[in-house]
Each structure stands twice: as structure tokens, then as C-alpha cells.
Amino acid sequence: MKKKEINTSNAAGRRKTAVARVYLREGKGNVKVNGKELNDFFPISLQQETVRSPLKLCDIENRDIVVNVKGGGPQGQTMAIRHAISRALVIEDEERRAALKEAGFLTRDPRRKERKKPGKPGARKSFQFSKR
């Protein structure tokens, strides 16, 4: 018995402390994040649009997407998922790279929270100075 060949691609994306693994498959356009539907996991429509933006840019609607995401908050997670989907789309077809790169979807945003320094209450904040 021959195994059926399924067109799949997967990639990882990151933002701050959030890490997303994405699996693209042929399908009807369903998106599952950590076992839940996209609308249930991210109730805010702007976050849903952020996740779907690479697919809209490449005019793709017939992909089922399975996402595993951990770490960070909702905003960092949506950006990590967007980064991972973009990378998976480029793995599928290298010609998509130019459009996704121009939109800024392939660039990993390196900004993180700065660490607290010794002798200070925060990263850069100082205690009130007193002359006397």
C-alpha cells in the first residue's frame, strides 16, 4: 500500500520570548492555534488579521495551518506566527520571498525587554537624587 503524498511545509518564527511552529497543509483555509480555532485563541480581529496577512499578500486561501505557540503575550505570539507562516510560504515557493520581504514579514524583530541593572530599580530608571 502506497502512502499518499501530502504537500506540507513547516517553519518556526520568533518575536520577543514567543516561539511559533507552523505546519502548512493543503486544505480549506482552517487555522488552529494550540488545538483551538483562530477566533477562539485570538478573539481580537486585528490579531487574526495579523496572523492571516502573509496568506492575503500571496493570495492563498486553500491552506490548513496548524500552529504550536508558546511564550510571550498575545501580541508577541501573533507576530511570531506571522513570521513562521511567511517562512513556511517561502520554503514552499522561493518566488514569494520578494513580496514577503518587502512587507517586512521575513524580518525577525529582535527587540526584547532590557535587563535590570544592579543598584537601579529598573533597566534605566534611577532613584530620586538628593543633594542633602
PDB file of C-alpha atoms in Angstrom:
ATOM      1  CA  MET A   1       0.000   0.000   0.000  1.00  0.00           C
ATOM      2  CA  LYS A   2       1.449   3.331  -1.093  1.00  0.00           C
ATOM      3  CA  LYS A   3       1.327   6.294   1.274  1.00  0.00           C
ATOM      4  CA  LYS A   4      -0.490   9.358  -0.080  1.00  0.00           C
ATOM      5  CA  GLU A   5       1.856  12.311  -0.717  1.00  0.00           C
ATOM      6  CA  ILE A   6       0.653  15.426   1.106  1.00  0.00           C
ATOM      7  CA  ASN A   7       2.126  18.825   0.251  1.00  0.00           C
ATOM      8  CA  THR A   8       3.279  20.190   3.625  1.00  0.00           C
ATOM      9  CA  SER A   9       5.846  22.662   4.830  1.00  0.00           C
ATOM     10  CA  ASN A  10       6.777  23.811   8.293  1.00  0.00           C
ATOM     11  CA  ALA A  11       8.824  26.614   9.832  1.00  0.00           C
ATOM     12  CA  ALA A  12       9.499  28.390  13.112  1.00  0.00           C
ATOM     13  CA  GLY A  13       9.033  32.077  13.881  1.00  0.00           C
ATOM     14  CA  ARG A  14      10.010  34.181  16.868  1.00  0.00           C
ATOM     15  CA  ARG A  15       9.234  37.545  18.470  1.00  0.00           C
ATOM     16  CA  LYS A  16      10.426  38.649  21.929  1.00  0.00           C
ATOM     17  CA  THR A  17      10.048  35.449  24.000  1.00  0.00           C
ATOM     18  CA  ALA A  18       7.295  33.894  21.857  1.00  0.00           C
ATOM     19  CA  VAL A  19       8.151  30.919  19.630  1.00  0.00           C
ATOM     20  CA  ALA A  20       5.741  29.572  16.998  1.00  0.00           C
ATOM     21  CA  ARG A  21       5.949  26.367  14.943  1.00  0.00           C
ATOM     22  CA  VAL A  22       3.704  26.339  11.873  1.00  0.00           C
ATOM     23  CA  TYR A  23       2.651  23.447   9.641  1.00  0.00           C
ATOM     24  CA  LEU A  24       1.056  24.311   6.265  1.00  0.00           C
ATOM     25  CA  ARG A  25      -1.066  21.684   4.515  1.00  0.00           C
ATOM     26  CA  GLU A  26      -3.448  21.593   1.566  1.00  0.00           C
ATOM     27  CA  GLY A  27      -6.986  22.219   2.811  1.00  0.00           C
ATOM     28  CA  LYS A  28      -9.847  24.659   3.167  1.00  0.00           C
ATOM     29  CA  GLY A  29      -8.147  27.556   4.988  1.00  0.00           C
ATOM     30  CA  ASN A  30      -8.656  26.478   8.613  1.00  0.00           C
ATOM     31  CA  VAL A  31      -6.228  27.849  11.212  1.00  0.00           C
ATOM     32  CA  LYS A  32      -5.724  26.013  14.524  1.00  0.00           C
ATOM     33  CA  VAL A  33      -3.579  27.521  17.273  1.00  0.00           C
ATOM     34  CA  ASN A  34      -2.648  25.179  20.142  1.00  0.00           C
ATOM     35  CA  GLY A  35      -5.643  22.956  19.311  1.00  0.00           C
ATOM     36  CA  LYS A  36      -8.182  25.828  19.209  1.00  0.00           C
ATOM     37  CA  GLU A  37      -9.690  27.707  16.298  1.00  0.00           C
ATOM     38  CA  LEU A  38      -8.011  31.038  15.491  1.00  0.00           C
ATOM     39  CA  ASN A  39     -11.126  33.027  16.519  1.00  0.00           C
ATOM     40  CA  ASP A  40     -11.155  31.328  19.929  1.00  0.00           C
ATOM     41  CA  PHE A  41      -7.436  31.686  20.629  1.00  0.00           C
ATOM     42  CA  PHE A  42      -7.155  35.306  19.400  1.00  0.00           C
ATOM     43  CA  PRO A  43     -10.579  36.973  19.899  1.00  0.00           C
ATOM     44  CA  ILE A  44      -9.374  40.394  18.683  1.00  0.00           C
ATOM     45  CA  SER A  45      -9.861  40.832  14.934  1.00  0.00           C
ATOM     46  CA  LEU A  46      -6.611  42.802  14.495  1.00  0.00           C
ATOM     47  CA  GLN A  47      -4.638  39.819  15.826  1.00  0.00           C
ATOM     48  CA  GLN A  48      -6.496  37.482  13.465  1.00  0.00           C
ATOM     49  CA  GLU A  49      -5.670  39.771  10.520  1.00  0.00           C
ATOM     50  CA  THR A  50      -2.007  39.831  11.569  1.00  0.00           C
ATOM     51  CA  VAL A  51      -1.877  36.031  11.502  1.00  0.00           C
ATOM     52  CA  ARG A  52      -3.565  35.830   8.081  1.00  0.00           C
ATOM     53  CA  SER A  53      -1.673  38.752   6.481  1.00  0.00           C
ATOM     54  CA  PRO A  54       1.067  36.659   4.748  1.00  0.00           C
ATOM     55  CA  LEU A  55      -1.625  34.460   3.168  1.00  0.00           C
ATOM     56  CA  LYS A  56      -3.543  37.517   1.910  1.00  0.00           C
ATOM     57  CA  LEU A  57      -0.365  39.015   0.498  1.00  0.00           C
ATOM     58  CA  CYS A  58       0.345  35.842  -1.517  1.00  0.00           C
ATOM     59  CA  ASP A  59      -3.358  35.257  -2.455  1.00  0.00           C
ATOM     60  CA  ILE A  60      -3.554  31.840  -0.777  1.00  0.00           C
ATOM     61  CA  GLU A  61      -6.783  30.573   0.778  1.00  0.00           C
ATOM     62  CA  ASN A  62      -6.551  26.793   0.342  1.00  0.00           C
ATOM     63  CA  ARG A  63      -4.095  26.022   3.174  1.00  0.00           C
ATOM     64  CA  ASP A  64      -4.846  24.461   6.534  1.00  0.00           C
ATOM     65  CA  ILE A  65      -2.482  25.811   9.176  1.00  0.00           C
ATOM     66  CA  VAL A  66      -1.635  24.107  12.452  1.00  0.00           C
ATOM     67  CA  VAL A  67       0.273  26.285  14.922  1.00  0.00           C
ATOM     68  CA  ASN A  68       2.037  25.491  18.187  1.00  0.00           C
ATOM     69  CA  VAL A  69       2.963  28.683  20.026  1.00  0.00           C
ATOM     70  CA  LYS A  70       4.385  29.260  23.489  1.00  0.00           C
ATOM     71  CA  GLY A  71       5.888  32.093  25.498  1.00  0.00           C
ATOM     72  CA  GLY A  72       5.295  35.814  25.382  1.00  0.00           C
ATOM     73  CA  GLY A  73       1.954  37.571  25.270  1.00  0.00           C
ATOM     74  CA  PRO A  74      -0.790  37.727  22.643  1.00  0.00           C
ATOM     75  CA  GLN A  75       0.913  40.427  20.550  1.00  0.00           C
ATOM     76  CA  GLY A  76       4.276  38.675  20.505  1.00  0.00           C
ATOM     77  CA  GLN A  77       2.587  35.373  19.684  1.00  0.00           C
ATOM     78  CA  THR A  78       0.708  36.811  16.694  1.00  0.00           C
ATOM     79  CA  MET A  79       3.910  38.347  15.321  1.00  0.00           C
ATOM     80  CA  ALA A  80       5.776  35.054  15.837  1.00  0.00           C
ATOM     81  CA  ILE A  81       3.028  33.160  13.977  1.00  0.00           C
ATOM     82  CA  ARG A  82       3.128  35.691  11.126  1.00  0.00           C
ATOM     83  CA  HIS A  83       6.907  35.270  10.904  1.00  0.00           C
ATOM     84  CA  ALA A  84       6.617  31.458  10.860  1.00  0.00           C
ATOM     85  CA  ILE A  85       3.876  31.406   8.198  1.00  0.00           C
ATOM     86  CA  SER A  86       5.949  33.714   5.996  1.00  0.00           C
ATOM     87  CA  ARG A  87       8.994  31.477   6.319  1.00  0.00           C
ATOM     88  CA  ALA A  88       6.932  28.367   5.507  1.00  0.00           C
ATOM     89  CA  LEU A  89       5.486  30.054   2.400  1.00  0.00           C
ATOM     90  CA  VAL A  90       8.987  30.884   1.175  1.00  0.00           C
ATOM     91  CA  ILE A  91      10.052  27.252   1.716  1.00  0.00           C
ATOM     92  CA  GLU A  92       7.120  26.184  -0.496  1.00  0.00           C
ATOM     93  CA  ASP A  93       7.870  28.678  -3.275  1.00  0.00           C
ATOM     94  CA  GLU A  94      11.028  30.815  -3.375  1.00  0.00           C
ATOM     95  CA  GLU A  95       9.374  33.408  -5.676  1.00  0.00           C
ATOM     96  CA  ARG A  96       7.253  34.672  -2.767  1.00  0.00           C
ATOM     97  CA  ARG A  97      10.353  35.901  -0.920  1.00  0.00           C
ATOM     98  CA  ALA A  98      10.494  39.356  -2.553  1.00  0.00           C
ATOM     99  CA  ALA A  99       6.895  40.306  -1.707  1.00  0.00           C
ATOM    100  CA  LEU A 100       7.096  38.973   1.865  1.00  0.00           C
ATOM    101  CA  LYS A 101      10.459  40.634   2.492  1.00  0.00           C
ATOM    102  CA  GLU A 102       9.213  43.981   1.183  1.00  0.00           C
ATOM    103  CA  ALA A 103       6.243  43.772   3.551  1.00  0.00           C
ATOM    104  CA  GLY A 104       8.658  43.069   6.435  1.00  0.00           C
ATOM    105  CA  PHE A 105       7.246  39.643   7.285  1.00  0.00           C
ATOM    106  CA  LEU A 106      10.548  37.752   6.978  1.00  0.00           C
ATOM    107  CA  THR A 107      12.488  40.009   9.342  1.00  0.00           C
ATOM    108  CA  ARG A 108      12.696  38.713  12.889  1.00  0.00           C
ATOM    109  CA  ASP A 109      12.015  41.637  15.237  1.00  0.00           C
ATOM    110  CA  PRO A 110      14.929  41.401  17.720  1.00  0.00           C
ATOM    111  CA  ARG A 111      13.609  43.860  20.324  1.00  0.00           C
ATOM    112  CA  ARG A 112      13.374  42.408  23.821  1.00  0.00           C
ATOM    113  CA  LYS A 113      12.934  43.750  27.303  1.00  0.00           C
ATOM    114  CA  GLU A 114      16.173  45.234  28.640  1.00  0.00           C
ATOM    115  CA  ARG A 115      17.551  43.641  31.781  1.00  0.00           C
ATOM    116  CA  LYS A 116      17.504  45.333  35.174  1.00  0.00           C
ATOM    117  CA  LYS A 117      20.852  46.788  36.227  1.00  0.00           C
ATOM    118  CA  PRO A 118      22.292  46.437  39.761  1.00  0.00           C
ATOM    119  CA  GLY A 119      21.741  49.434  42.036  1.00  0.00           C
ATOM    120  CA  LYS A 120      18.772  50.672  39.995  1.00  0.00           C
ATOM    121  CA  PRO A 121      15.030  49.998  40.315  1.00  0.00           C
ATOM    122  CA  GLY A 122      14.675  49.127  36.619  1.00  0.00           C
ATOM    123  CA  ALA A 123      16.670  48.896  33.412  1.00  0.00           C
ATOM    124  CA  ARG A 124      17.419  52.627  33.222  1.00  0.00           C
ATOM    125  CA  LYS A 125      15.301  54.242  35.912  1.00  0.00           C
ATOM    126  CA  SER A 126      17.212  55.707  38.864  1.00  0.00           C
ATOM    127  CA  PHE A 127      16.238  56.535  42.389  1.00  0.00           C
ATOM    128  CA  GLN A 128      15.478  60.198  43.128  1.00  0.00           C
ATOM    129  CA  PHE A 129      18.698  62.202  43.596  1.00  0.00           C
ATOM    130  CA  SER A 130      19.115  64.148  46.820  1.00  0.00           C
ATOM    131  CA  LYS A 131      21.895  66.699  47.357  1.00  0.00           C
ATOM    132  CA  ARG A 132      21.496  66.641  51.139  1.00  0.00           C
TER     133      ARG A 132
END
